[in-house]
PDB file of C-alpha atoms in Angstrom:
ATOM      1  CA  MET A  36     -98.099 -44.671 112.508  1.00  0.00           C
ATOM      2  CA  LYS A  37     -98.270 -42.392 115.440  1.00  0.00           C
ATOM      3  CA  LEU A  38     -96.107 -42.750 118.489  1.00  0.00           C
ATOM      4  CA  ASN A  39     -97.374 -40.779 121.376  1.00  0.00           C
ATOM      5  CA  LYS A  40     -95.203 -39.251 124.167  1.00  0.00           C
ATOM      6  CA  PRO A  41     -91.777 -39.496 122.288  1.00  0.00           C
ATOM      7  CA  ARG A  42     -88.819 -39.772 124.704  1.00  0.00           C
ATOM      8  CA  THR A  43     -84.941 -40.136 124.243  1.00  0.00           C
ATOM      9  CA  LEU A  44     -84.418 -43.805 125.056  1.00  0.00           C
ATOM     10  CA  SER A  45     -81.464 -46.167 125.440  1.00  0.00           C
ATOM     11  CA  ALA A  46     -80.365 -48.449 122.599  1.00  0.00           C
ATOM     12  CA  TYR A  47     -82.268 -51.120 124.421  1.00  0.00           C
ATOM     13  CA  PHE A  48     -85.604 -49.333 124.215  1.00  0.00           C
ATOM     14  CA  PHE A  49     -84.987 -48.346 120.602  1.00  0.00           C
ATOM     15  CA  LYS A  50     -84.856 -52.052 119.918  1.00  0.00           C
ATOM     16  CA  ILE A  51     -88.198 -52.375 121.619  1.00  0.00           C
ATOM     17  CA  LEU A  52     -89.715 -49.829 119.404  1.00  0.00           C
ATOM     18  CA  PHE A  53     -88.180 -51.062 116.248  1.00  0.00           C
ATOM     19  CA  SER A  54     -89.566 -54.542 116.872  1.00  0.00           C
ATOM     20  CA  LEU A  55     -93.026 -53.197 117.657  1.00  0.00           C
ATOM     21  CA  LEU A  56     -93.080 -51.032 114.502  1.00  0.00           C
ATOM     22  CA  LEU A  57     -92.528 -54.258 112.473  1.00  0.00           C
ATOM     23  CA  ILE A  58     -95.626 -55.998 114.025  1.00  0.00           C
ATOM     24  CA  GLY A  59     -97.706 -56.951 111.047  1.00  0.00           C
ATOM     25  CA  GLY A  60    -101.191 -56.580 109.781  1.00  0.00           C
ATOM     26  CA  LEU A  61    -101.217 -52.819 109.801  1.00  0.00           C
ATOM     27  CA  VAL A  62    -104.153 -52.629 107.409  1.00  0.00           C
ATOM     28  CA  ALA A  63    -107.547 -50.841 107.603  1.00  0.00           C
ATOM     29  CA  CYS A  64    -110.284 -49.154 105.737  1.00  0.00           C
ATOM     30  CA  SER A  65    -111.632 -45.592 105.429  1.00  0.00           C
ATOM     31  CA  ASP A  66    -115.386 -44.945 106.083  1.00  0.00           C
ATOM     32  CA  ASP A  67    -116.328 -42.206 103.713  1.00  0.00           C
ATOM     33  CA  GLU A  68    -114.596 -43.518 100.553  1.00  0.00           C
ATOM     34  CA  ASN A  69    -115.153 -47.193 100.904  1.00  0.00           C
ATOM     35  CA  GLY A  70    -117.648 -47.654  98.143  1.00  0.00           C
ATOM     36  CA  ASP A  71    -120.704 -48.144 100.426  1.00  0.00           C
ATOM     37  CA  ASN A  72    -122.842 -47.367  97.366  1.00  0.00           C
ATOM     38  CA  GLU A  73    -121.195 -49.762  95.085  1.00  0.00           C
ATOM     39  CA  GLY A  74    -123.528 -52.128  93.263  1.00  0.00           C
ATOM     40  CA  GLY A  75    -123.101 -55.726  92.996  1.00  0.00           C
ATOM     41  CA  GLN A  76    -122.566 -58.545  95.405  1.00  0.00           C
ATOM     42  CA  HIS A  77    -119.915 -58.852  98.155  1.00  0.00           C
ATOM     43  CA  PRO A  78    -119.508 -60.905 101.362  1.00  0.00           C
ATOM     44  CA  THR A  79    -120.923 -59.298 104.553  1.00  0.00           C
ATOM     45  CA  ILE A  80    -120.258 -59.472 108.209  1.00  0.00           C
ATOM     46  CA  SER A  81    -123.151 -59.729 110.823  1.00  0.00           C
ATOM     47  CA  PHE A  82    -121.512 -57.507 113.285  1.00  0.00           C
ATOM     48  CA  SER A  83    -120.505 -53.900 113.597  1.00  0.00           C
ATOM     49  CA  LYS A  84    -117.315 -54.432 115.597  1.00  0.00           C
ATOM     50  CA  ILE A  85    -114.715 -57.137 116.066  1.00  0.00           C
ATOM     51  CA  GLN A  86    -111.972 -56.233 118.508  1.00  0.00           C
ATOM     52  CA  LEU A  87    -108.961 -58.338 119.569  1.00  0.00           C
ATOM     53  CA  THR A  88    -106.831 -57.601 122.713  1.00  0.00           C
ATOM     54  CA  GLU A  89    -103.855 -59.422 123.676  1.00  0.00           C
ATOM     55  CA  VAL A  90    -100.963 -58.883 126.203  1.00  0.00           C
ATOM     56  CA  MET A  91     -97.734 -60.123 124.639  1.00  0.00           C
ATOM     57  CA  LEU A  92     -95.168 -61.259 127.245  1.00  0.00           C
ATOM     58  CA  GLU A  93     -92.398 -62.606 125.094  1.00  0.00           C
ATOM     59  CA  GLU A  94     -88.902 -62.031 126.753  1.00  0.00           C
ATOM     60  CA  PRO A  95     -86.780 -59.837 126.681  1.00  0.00           C
ATOM     61  CA  VAL A  96     -89.357 -57.383 125.367  1.00  0.00           C
ATOM     62  CA  THR A  97     -91.455 -55.453 127.916  1.00  0.00           C
ATOM     63  CA  PRO A  98     -95.084 -56.591 128.045  1.00  0.00           C
ATOM     64  CA  VAL A  99     -97.053 -54.956 125.301  1.00  0.00           C
ATOM     65  CA  THR A 100    -100.784 -54.646 125.044  1.00  0.00           C
ATOM     66  CA  SER A 101    -102.123 -54.990 121.531  1.00  0.00           C
ATOM     67  CA  THR A 102    -105.560 -53.961 120.537  1.00  0.00           C
ATOM     68  CA  LYS A 103    -106.939 -54.393 116.962  1.00  0.00           C
ATOM     69  CA  THR A 104    -110.334 -52.936 116.218  1.00  0.00           C
ATOM     70  CA  TYR A 105    -112.353 -53.702 113.022  1.00  0.00           C
ATOM     71  CA  LEU A 106    -115.583 -51.761 112.439  1.00  0.00           C
ATOM     72  CA  TYR A 107    -118.111 -52.730 109.868  1.00  0.00           C
ATOM     73  CA  LYS A 108    -120.784 -50.723 108.172  1.00  0.00           C
ATOM     74  CA  SER A 109    -123.658 -52.237 106.277  1.00  0.00           C
ATOM     75  CA  GLY A 110    -121.864 -55.567 106.673  1.00  0.00           C
ATOM     76  CA  ARG A 111    -118.638 -54.342 105.072  1.00  0.00           C
ATOM     77  CA  LEU A 112    -115.406 -53.532 106.759  1.00  0.00           C
ATOM     78  CA  SER A 113    -115.144 -49.849 107.113  1.00  0.00           C
ATOM     79  CA  SER A 114    -112.100 -49.171 109.334  1.00  0.00           C
ATOM     80  CA  TYR A 115    -109.417 -50.846 111.234  1.00  0.00           C
ATOM     81  CA  THR A 116    -107.131 -49.295 114.008  1.00  0.00           C
ATOM     82  CA  TYR A 117    -104.375 -50.897 116.094  1.00  0.00           C
ATOM     83  CA  LEU A 118    -103.011 -49.647 119.391  1.00  0.00           C
ATOM     84  CA  GLN A 119     -99.879 -51.072 121.043  1.00  0.00           C
ATOM     85  CA  SER A 120     -99.079 -49.742 124.494  1.00  0.00           C
ATOM     86  CA  PHE A 121     -96.140 -50.468 126.755  1.00  0.00           C
ATOM     87  CA  SER A 122     -93.790 -48.915 129.308  1.00  0.00           C
ATOM     88  CA  ALA A 123     -90.044 -47.952 128.720  1.00  0.00           C
ATOM     89  CA  GLY A 124     -87.705 -46.183 130.935  1.00  0.00           C
ATOM     90  CA  GLY A 125     -90.569 -45.539 133.424  1.00  0.00           C
ATOM     91  CA  GLU A 126     -92.740 -43.846 130.697  1.00  0.00           C
ATOM     92  CA  ALA A 127     -95.889 -45.031 129.079  1.00  0.00           C
ATOM     93  CA  PHE A 128     -95.904 -45.242 125.366  1.00  0.00           C
ATOM     94  CA  GLU A 129     -98.503 -45.924 122.637  1.00  0.00           C
ATOM     95  CA  ILE A 130     -98.054 -46.916 118.965  1.00  0.00           C
ATOM     96  CA  THR A 131    -101.190 -46.283 116.990  1.00  0.00           C
ATOM     97  CA  GLY A 132    -102.055 -46.260 113.167  1.00  0.00           C
ATOM     98  CA  THR A 133    -104.397 -46.905 110.421  1.00  0.00           C
ATOM     99  CA  THR A 134    -104.364 -47.793 106.780  1.00  0.00           C
ATOM    100  CA  THR A 135    -106.988 -46.988 104.269  1.00  0.00           C
ATOM    101  CA  VAL A 136    -108.992 -48.938 101.701  1.00  0.00           C
ATOM    102  CA  LYS A 137    -111.332 -47.836  98.880  1.00  0.00           C
ATOM    103  CA  TYR A 138    -113.851 -50.109  97.203  1.00  0.00           C
ATOM    104  CA  THR A 139    -114.771 -49.703  93.520  1.00  0.00           C
ATOM    105  CA  ASP A 140    -116.388 -52.102  91.119  1.00  0.00           C
ATOM    106  CA  HIS A 141    -114.583 -55.381  91.296  1.00  0.00           C
ATOM    107  CA  GLN A 142    -111.712 -53.855  93.186  1.00  0.00           C
ATOM    108  CA  ALA A 143    -110.457 -52.944  96.628  1.00  0.00           C
ATOM    109  CA  VAL A 144    -107.438 -50.780  97.203  1.00  0.00           C
ATOM    110  CA  VAL A 145    -105.541 -50.899 100.506  1.00  0.00           C
ATOM    111  CA  THR A 146    -102.856 -48.233 101.050  1.00  0.00           C
ATOM    112  CA  ASP A 147    -100.609 -48.453 104.348  1.00  0.00           C
ATOM    113  CA  GLU A 148     -98.739 -45.670 106.027  1.00  0.00           C
ATOM    114  CA  THR A 149     -95.536 -46.481 104.341  1.00  0.00           C
ATOM    115  CA  GLY A 150     -97.107 -45.905 100.941  1.00  0.00           C
ATOM    116  CA  THR A 151     -97.603 -49.565 100.105  1.00  0.00           C
ATOM    117  CA  VAL A 152    -100.497 -50.207  98.047  1.00  0.00           C
ATOM    118  CA  SER A 153    -102.381 -53.540  97.643  1.00  0.00           C
ATOM    119  CA  THR A 154    -104.766 -53.695  94.784  1.00  0.00           C
ATOM    120  CA  TYR A 155    -107.239 -56.663  94.922  1.00  0.00           C
ATOM    121  CA  THR A 156    -109.203 -57.673  91.945  1.00  0.00           C
ATOM    122  CA  LEU A 157    -112.659 -59.109  93.040  1.00  0.00           C
ATOM    123  CA  ASN A 158    -114.877 -61.618  91.260  1.00  0.00           C
ATOM    124  CA  ASP A 159    -118.685 -61.134  90.783  1.00  0.00           C
ATOM    125  CA  LYS A 160    -119.282 -62.271  94.338  1.00  0.00           C
ATOM    126  CA  GLY A 161    -116.824 -59.856  95.807  1.00  0.00           C
ATOM    127  CA  TYR A 162    -114.097 -62.289  96.729  1.00  0.00           C
ATOM    128  CA  ALA A 163    -110.419 -61.632  95.693  1.00  0.00           C
ATOM    129  CA  VAL A 164    -108.944 -63.580  92.815  1.00  0.00           C
ATOM    130  CA  SER A 165    -105.628 -61.708  92.628  1.00  0.00           C
ATOM    131  CA  CYS A 166    -103.565 -58.971  94.270  1.00  0.00           C
ATOM    132  CA  ILE A 167    -100.804 -56.707  93.330  1.00  0.00           C
ATOM    133  CA  ARG A 168     -98.905 -55.255  96.239  1.00  0.00           C
ATOM    134  CA  GLN A 169     -96.525 -52.326  95.432  1.00  0.00           C
ATOM    135  CA  GLU A 170     -94.366 -51.683  98.486  1.00  0.00           C
ATOM    136  CA  SER A 171     -92.722 -48.289  99.279  1.00  0.00           C
ATOM    137  CA  ASP A 172     -89.141 -49.579  98.583  1.00  0.00           C
ATOM    138  CA  GLY A 173     -90.207 -50.650  95.020  1.00  0.00           C
ATOM    139  CA  THR A 174     -90.757 -54.218  95.644  1.00  0.00           C
ATOM    140  CA  VAL A 175     -93.723 -55.582  93.843  1.00  0.00           C
ATOM    141  CA  ARG A 176     -95.470 -58.775  95.160  1.00  0.00           C
ATOM    142  CA  THR A 177     -98.362 -60.527  93.255  1.00  0.00           C
ATOM    143  CA  TYR A 178    -100.816 -62.901  94.744  1.00  0.00           C
ATOM    144  CA  GLU A 179    -103.308 -65.473  93.316  1.00  0.00           C
ATOM    145  CA  PHE A 180    -106.196 -66.852  95.227  1.00  0.00           C
ATOM    146  CA  SER A 181    -108.322 -70.009  94.718  1.00  0.00           C
ATOM    147  CA  TYR A 182    -111.476 -71.184  96.547  1.00  0.00           C
ATOM    148  CA  LEU A 183    -113.762 -74.129  97.292  1.00  0.00           C
ATOM    149  CA  VAL A 184    -117.352 -73.007  96.619  1.00  0.00           C
ATOM    150  CA  ASN A 185    -120.042 -74.793  98.637  1.00  0.00           C
ATOM    151  CA  THR A 186    -123.674 -75.290  97.685  1.00  0.00           C
ATOM    152  CA  GLU A 187    -124.720 -72.016  99.315  1.00  0.00           C
ATOM    153  CA  ASP A 188    -122.186 -70.323  96.944  1.00  0.00           C
ATOM    154  CA  LYS A 189    -119.974 -69.318  99.795  1.00  0.00           C
ATOM    155  CA  TYR A 190    -116.176 -69.168  99.147  1.00  0.00           C
ATOM    156  CA  TYR A 191    -113.525 -70.793 101.215  1.00  0.00           C
ATOM    157  CA  LEU A 192    -109.868 -70.178 100.472  1.00  0.00           C
ATOM    158  CA  THR A 193    -107.828 -73.235  99.299  1.00  0.00           C
ATOM    159  CA  ASN A 194    -104.714 -71.494  98.053  1.00  0.00           C
ATOM    160  CA  ILE A 195    -102.694 -68.260  98.097  1.00  0.00           C
ATOM    161  CA  THR A 196     -99.590 -68.076  95.947  1.00  0.00           C
ATOM    162  CA  GLU A 197     -97.087 -65.257  96.241  1.00  0.00           C
ATOM    163  CA  ARG A 198     -94.635 -64.098  93.547  1.00  0.00           C
ATOM    164  CA  LEU A 199     -91.939 -61.648  93.759  1.00  0.00           C
ATOM    165  CA  ASN A 200     -90.581 -58.995  91.173  1.00  0.00           C
ATOM    166  CA  ASP A 201     -88.902 -61.825  89.203  1.00  0.00           C
ATOM    167  CA  GLY A 202     -92.044 -63.600  88.753  1.00  0.00           C
ATOM    168  CA  ASN A 203     -90.858 -66.683  90.568  1.00  0.00           C
ATOM    169  CA  VAL A 204     -93.075 -68.250  93.487  1.00  0.00           C
ATOM    170  CA  TYR A 205     -91.683 -67.123  96.849  1.00  0.00           C
ATOM    171  CA  SER A 206     -94.514 -68.500  99.142  1.00  0.00           C
ATOM    172  CA  SER A 207     -97.786 -70.324  99.264  1.00  0.00           C
ATOM    173  CA  ILE A 208    -100.339 -71.838 101.535  1.00  0.00           C
ATOM    174  CA  ASP A 209    -102.661 -74.702 100.419  1.00  0.00           C
ATOM    175  CA  ILE A 210    -105.706 -75.587 102.565  1.00  0.00           C
ATOM    176  CA  GLU A 211    -107.406 -78.911 101.980  1.00  0.00           C
ATOM    177  CA  PHE A 212    -110.841 -79.580 103.564  1.00  0.00           C
ATOM    178  CA  SER A 213    -112.086 -82.911 104.809  1.00  0.00           C
ATOM    179  CA  GLY A 214    -115.658 -82.302 105.927  1.00  0.00           C
ATOM    180  CA  PHE A 215    -114.781 -78.961 107.209  1.00  0.00           C
ATOM    181  CA  ARG A 216    -113.811 -80.475 110.522  1.00  0.00           C
ATOM    182  CA  SER A 217    -110.387 -81.677 109.447  1.00  0.00           C
ATOM    183  CA  ILE A 218    -108.100 -79.161 107.564  1.00  0.00           C
ATOM    184  CA  HIS A 219    -104.803 -79.959 106.126  1.00  0.00           C
ATOM    185  CA  ILE A 220    -102.456 -76.816 105.824  1.00  0.00           C
ATOM    186  CA  LYS A 221     -99.301 -76.800 103.683  1.00  0.00           C
ATOM    187  CA  GLN A 222     -97.032 -73.862 103.885  1.00  0.00           C
ATOM    188  CA  LYS A 223     -94.035 -72.945 101.707  1.00  0.00           C
ATOM    189  CA  VAL A 224     -91.843 -69.965 102.244  1.00  0.00           C
ATOM    190  CA  GLY A 225     -88.674 -70.077 100.179  1.00  0.00           C
ATOM    191  CA  SER A 226     -87.016 -73.424 100.822  1.00  0.00           C
ATOM    192  CA  TYR A 227     -88.937 -73.764 104.083  1.00  0.00           C
ATOM    193  CA  GLU A 228     -91.975 -76.205 104.070  1.00  0.00           C
ATOM    194  CA  HIS A 229     -94.426 -76.966 106.975  1.00  0.00           C
ATOM    195  CA  ASN A 230     -97.412 -79.149 106.913  1.00  0.00           C
ATOM    196  CA  SER A 231     -99.969 -79.412 109.677  1.00  0.00           C
ATOM    197  CA  THR A 232    -103.503 -80.584 110.435  1.00  0.00           C
ATOM    198  CA  ALA A 233    -106.144 -78.559 112.234  1.00  0.00           C
ATOM    199  CA  ILE A 234    -109.203 -80.364 113.467  1.00  0.00           C
ATOM    200  CA  THR A 235    -112.529 -79.679 115.345  1.00  0.00           C
ATOM    201  CA  SER A 236    -113.330 -82.457 117.794  1.00  0.00           C
ATOM    202  CA  PRO A 237    -116.741 -83.981 117.049  1.00  0.00           C
ATOM    203  CA  ASP A 238    -117.263 -84.089 120.865  1.00  0.00           C
ATOM    204  CA  ASN A 239    -116.490 -80.393 121.204  1.00  0.00           C
ATOM    205  CA  GLU A 240    -117.827 -78.832 118.012  1.00  0.00           C
ATOM    206  CA  ILE A 241    -118.416 -74.989 118.248  1.00  0.00           C
ATOM    207  CA  ALA A 242    -120.161 -73.161 115.367  1.00  0.00           C
ATOM    208  CA  ASN A 243    -118.275 -70.066 114.323  1.00  0.00           C
ATOM    209  CA  ILE A 244    -121.207 -67.726 114.407  1.00  0.00           C
ATOM    210  CA  SER A 245    -118.576 -65.042 115.636  1.00  0.00           C
ATOM    211  CA  GLU A 246    -117.325 -64.961 111.889  1.00  0.00           C
ATOM    212  CA  ILE A 247    -113.615 -64.732 112.930  1.00  0.00           C
ATOM    213  CA  PRO A 248    -110.710 -66.232 110.990  1.00  0.00           C
ATOM    214  CA  TYR A 249    -108.545 -69.016 112.389  1.00  0.00           C
ATOM    215  CA  PRO A 250    -105.701 -67.062 114.094  1.00  0.00           C
ATOM    216  CA  TYR A 251    -102.941 -69.472 113.124  1.00  0.00           C
ATOM    217  CA  LEU A 252    -103.689 -69.143 109.371  1.00  0.00           C
ATOM    218  CA  ALA A 253    -104.086 -65.420 109.501  1.00  0.00           C
ATOM    219  CA  GLU A 254    -100.721 -64.994 111.099  1.00  0.00           C
ATOM    220  CA  GLN A 255     -98.780 -67.184 108.676  1.00  0.00           C
ATOM    221  CA  HIS A 256     -96.819 -65.862 105.647  1.00  0.00           C
ATOM    222  CA  PRO A 257     -98.049 -64.945 103.018  1.00  0.00           C
ATOM    223  CA  LEU A 258    -101.589 -64.541 104.603  1.00  0.00           C
ATOM    224  CA  GLU A 259    -100.240 -62.296 107.175  1.00  0.00           C
ATOM    225  CA  MET A 260     -99.729 -59.689 104.434  1.00  0.00           C
ATOM    226  CA  HIS A 261    -103.605 -59.517 103.943  1.00  0.00           C
ATOM    227  CA  THR A 262    -105.235 -58.756 107.265  1.00  0.00           C
ATOM    228  CA  VAL A 263    -107.789 -56.362 105.948  1.00  0.00           C
ATOM    229  CA  ALA A 264    -108.745 -58.832 103.252  1.00  0.00           C
ATOM    230  CA  ILE A 265    -109.050 -61.746 105.683  1.00  0.00           C
ATOM    231  CA  TYR A 266    -111.387 -59.727 108.215  1.00  0.00           C
ATOM    232  CA  GLY A 267    -113.308 -58.184 105.376  1.00  0.00           C
ATOM    233  CA  LYS A 268    -114.055 -61.700 103.993  1.00  0.00           C
ATOM    234  CA  LEU A 269    -112.373 -60.682 100.707  1.00  0.00           C
ATOM    235  CA  LEU A 270    -110.327 -63.958 100.896  1.00  0.00           C
ATOM    236  CA  GLY A 271    -113.294 -66.134 101.725  1.00  0.00           C
ATOM    237  CA  GLU A 272    -115.495 -67.120 104.564  1.00  0.00           C
ATOM    238  CA  PRO A 273    -114.064 -68.092 107.984  1.00  0.00           C
ATOM    239  CA  PHE A 274    -114.175 -71.734 108.857  1.00  0.00           C
ATOM    240  CA  ASP A 275    -117.656 -72.938 109.909  1.00  0.00           C
ATOM    241  CA  TYR A 276    -116.429 -74.253 113.228  1.00  0.00           C
ATOM    242  CA  PHE A 277    -113.788 -73.253 115.649  1.00  0.00           C
ATOM    243  CA  ILE A 278    -110.505 -75.232 115.381  1.00  0.00           C
ATOM    244  CA  THR A 279    -109.755 -77.086 118.608  1.00  0.00           C
ATOM    245  CA  GLN A 280    -106.451 -78.647 117.912  1.00  0.00           C
ATOM    246  CA  LEU A 281    -103.510 -78.195 115.655  1.00  0.00           C
ATOM    247  CA  SER A 282    -100.467 -80.619 115.084  1.00  0.00           C
ATOM    248  CA  PRO A 283     -97.575 -80.724 112.841  1.00  0.00           C
ATOM    249  CA  ASP A 284     -97.748 -83.636 110.352  1.00  0.00           C
ATOM    250  CA  ASP A 285     -94.159 -84.752 111.402  1.00  0.00           C
ATOM    251  CA  ASN A 286     -95.064 -84.954 115.099  1.00  0.00           C
ATOM    252  CA  SER A 287     -93.422 -88.225 116.034  1.00  0.00           C
ATOM    253  CA  GLU A 288     -90.357 -86.771 117.466  1.00  0.00           C
ATOM    254  CA  SER A 289     -91.546 -83.419 119.161  1.00  0.00           C
ATOM    255  CA  LEU A 290     -94.948 -84.634 120.144  1.00  0.00           C
ATOM    256  CA  GLU A 291     -96.172 -81.042 119.576  1.00  0.00           C
ATOM    257  CA  THR A 292     -99.855 -80.237 119.851  1.00  0.00           C
ATOM    258  CA  THR A 293    -101.602 -76.886 120.129  1.00  0.00           C
ATOM    259  CA  THR A 294    -104.948 -76.847 121.887  1.00  0.00           C
ATOM    260  CA  TYR A 295    -107.604 -74.019 121.574  1.00  0.00           C
ATOM    261  CA  THR A 296    -110.153 -73.449 124.386  1.00  0.00           C
ATOM    262  CA  TYR A 297    -112.877 -70.910 123.697  1.00  0.00           C
ATOM    263  CA  THR A 298    -115.099 -68.904 126.119  1.00  0.00           C
ATOM    264  CA  LEU A 299    -118.518 -67.857 124.749  1.00  0.00           C
ATOM    265  CA  ASP A 300    -121.213 -65.287 125.808  1.00  0.00           C
ATOM    266  CA  ALA A 301    -124.902 -65.974 126.058  1.00  0.00           C
ATOM    267  CA  ARG A 302    -125.117 -65.529 122.239  1.00  0.00           C
ATOM    268  CA  GLY A 303    -122.688 -68.311 121.540  1.00  0.00           C
ATOM    269  CA  VAL A 304    -120.229 -65.450 120.361  1.00  0.00           C
ATOM    270  CA  VAL A 305    -116.520 -65.896 121.448  1.00  0.00           C
ATOM    271  CA  THR A 306    -115.090 -63.671 124.226  1.00  0.00           C
ATOM    272  CA  SER A 307    -111.720 -65.330 124.443  1.00  0.00           C
ATOM    273  CA  CYS A 308    -109.517 -67.986 122.903  1.00  0.00           C
ATOM    274  CA  LYS A 309    -106.727 -69.645 125.040  1.00  0.00           C
ATOM    275  CA  GLU A 310    -103.963 -71.328 123.046  1.00  0.00           C
ATOM    276  CA  VAL A 311    -101.696 -73.757 124.712  1.00  0.00           C
ATOM    277  CA  THR A 312     -98.908 -75.596 122.823  1.00  0.00           C
ATOM    278  CA  ASN A 313     -97.397 -78.695 124.400  1.00  0.00           C
ATOM    279  CA  ASP A 314     -94.462 -80.862 123.434  1.00  0.00           C
ATOM    280  CA  LYS A 315     -92.650 -83.747 124.889  1.00  0.00           C
ATOM    281  CA  TYR A 316     -91.012 -81.393 127.534  1.00  0.00           C
ATOM    282  CA  GLY A 317     -94.460 -79.924 128.647  1.00  0.00           C
ATOM    283  CA  VAL A 318     -95.998 -76.581 127.986  1.00  0.00           C
ATOM    284  CA  ALA A 319     -94.038 -74.764 125.357  1.00  0.00           C
ATOM    285  CA  TYR A 320     -96.311 -71.745 124.679  1.00  0.00           C
ATOM    286  CA  ARG A 321     -99.386 -70.100 126.007  1.00  0.00           C
ATOM    287  CA  ARG A 322    -101.333 -67.260 124.696  1.00  0.00           C
ATOM    288  CA  THR A 323    -104.786 -65.624 125.231  1.00  0.00           C
ATOM    289  CA  VAL A 324    -106.626 -63.358 122.935  1.00  0.00           C
ATOM    290  CA  ASN A 325    -109.850 -61.570 124.132  1.00  0.00           C
ATOM    291  CA  TYR A 326    -112.545 -60.649 121.786  1.00  0.00           C
ATOM    292  CA  THR A 327    -115.184 -57.917 121.876  1.00  0.00           C
ATOM    293  CA  ILE A 328    -117.838 -58.571 119.155  1.00  0.00           C
ATOM    294  CA  GLU A 329    -120.833 -56.335 118.849  1.00  0.00           C
TER     295      GLU A 329
END
């Protein structure tokens, strides 16, 4: 991770920097050593670039512009970079970084800047069936993945299970499909459990030719630990249609509902996604992510 224009900051701004440094998903791939010549099958992406840009405005932290860029070569993720820019004490700052990945036969090895190494074991189709994550502090996390396979032999993730050093299950996500237009999500993290249902309205059905993952799932633990695998399709294909609504299963008290609105270009490829969460008190949360897909 590289921080440009270092300055002596107050304790407040050190808190800003610290919180930014912890923003997840810092995973990427190298270009020259990514197994481009590896034989066998693997999932592919139709684009050469997927870039996400978002201005984060959560108080009391100063606004931060986040840019995440995924580059693809021959249909396979070849590099990922992130850039976070903000102002503090009248000065402009940038946080940048990359992580590397190497593909070999039935394996993808992701190494981040802290020395954490995630080793994915791939099946004959190039999808991950397990992962061992060795963190720089000595923590070892293991993951298992399960899929639904359709008639076209495409894989869709149905479960991720995380175990810690002691071998006990710490977290999991189960995804249950109902015609690919209604998706039930069960998340467990420690003693916390949360169930929700994501749907695509039949009156507003948008084909996901953009090949992007559903943001909500990609940002939930333990999937948030596997950004490169998600955007590289190592954890299965993205949903066939864009999710337009998400609601907690136990929604009678809060009346919480999240609505997603997409803007498309002439190709039908997404250029932005606006997310609005409403509860019984009104608008509780807004977010816009802009996409550049080439």
